[in-house]
């Protein structure tokens, strides 16, 4: 998935959140990490899987989420 589209989808999913978007420089394994300062609902977690979620870890402020852009796929109609 294109990094700009991925970032836009995350901003639509978390409209009220000011998250940090960190993208790796590797083109072979394009990873993105974000930090959300609250707990996520089941619906949000499910949507994160379609955006390529590979890891989720609880942090002191909320959760850290890792995405792999090669695994991200959205169904557009």
XYZ file of C-alpha atoms in Angstrom:
77
model
C 0.000 0.000 0.000
C 1.118 3.498 -0.740
C 2.383 5.250 2.456
C 0.312 8.389 1.762
C -2.898 6.351 1.410
C -2.018 4.404 4.557
C -1.501 7.590 6.555
C -4.781 9.022 5.232
C -6.661 5.856 6.256
C -5.170 6.051 9.761
C -6.181 9.711 10.050
C -9.749 8.779 9.064
C -9.766 5.900 11.557
C -8.423 8.057 14.401
C -9.723 11.570 13.565
C -9.406 13.025 17.070
C -5.998 11.505 17.820
C -2.682 13.247 17.374
C -0.514 10.189 16.703
C 3.136 9.921 15.739
C 3.648 8.291 12.321
C 7.119 6.742 12.002
C 7.968 4.994 8.723
C 11.026 2.766 8.228
C 13.399 3.567 5.386
C 13.556 -0.053 4.157
C 11.725 -0.691 0.897
C 11.949 -4.486 1.379
C 10.072 -4.372 4.679
C 8.047 -1.121 4.755
C 6.990 -0.787 8.392
C 5.049 1.982 10.062
C 4.746 2.519 13.807
C 2.180 4.708 15.523
C 1.385 5.484 19.147
C -2.234 6.050 20.201
C -2.737 7.575 23.635
C -5.878 5.596 24.503
C -7.286 2.077 24.366
C -8.758 0.850 21.064
C -12.192 -0.596 20.401
C -12.664 -3.979 18.693
C -13.866 -2.242 15.542
C -10.724 -0.078 15.410
C -8.482 -3.107 15.939
C -10.301 -4.968 13.158
C -9.770 -2.082 10.761
C -6.095 -1.971 11.768
C -5.730 -5.587 10.573
C -6.897 -4.529 7.097
C -4.236 -1.799 7.231
C -1.512 -4.427 7.798
C -1.287 -4.630 11.597
C 1.595 -6.911 12.602
C 2.033 -5.990 16.244
C 0.257 -4.217 19.060
C 1.799 -3.483 22.422
C 0.439 -1.715 25.449
C 2.453 1.320 26.480
C 2.128 3.565 29.511
C 0.037 6.087 27.592
C -2.020 3.745 25.391
C -0.848 1.393 22.631
C 1.966 1.152 20.102
C 0.903 -0.370 16.784
C 3.177 -1.717 14.044
C 1.975 -2.065 10.448
C 3.539 -3.756 7.424
C 2.522 -1.853 4.297
C 2.963 -4.944 2.100
C 0.241 -6.747 4.101
C -2.218 -3.848 3.957
C -5.194 -4.265 1.664
C -8.443 -2.378 1.437
C -11.458 -3.283 -0.676
C -12.619 -0.280 -2.662
C -15.865 -0.324 -4.610
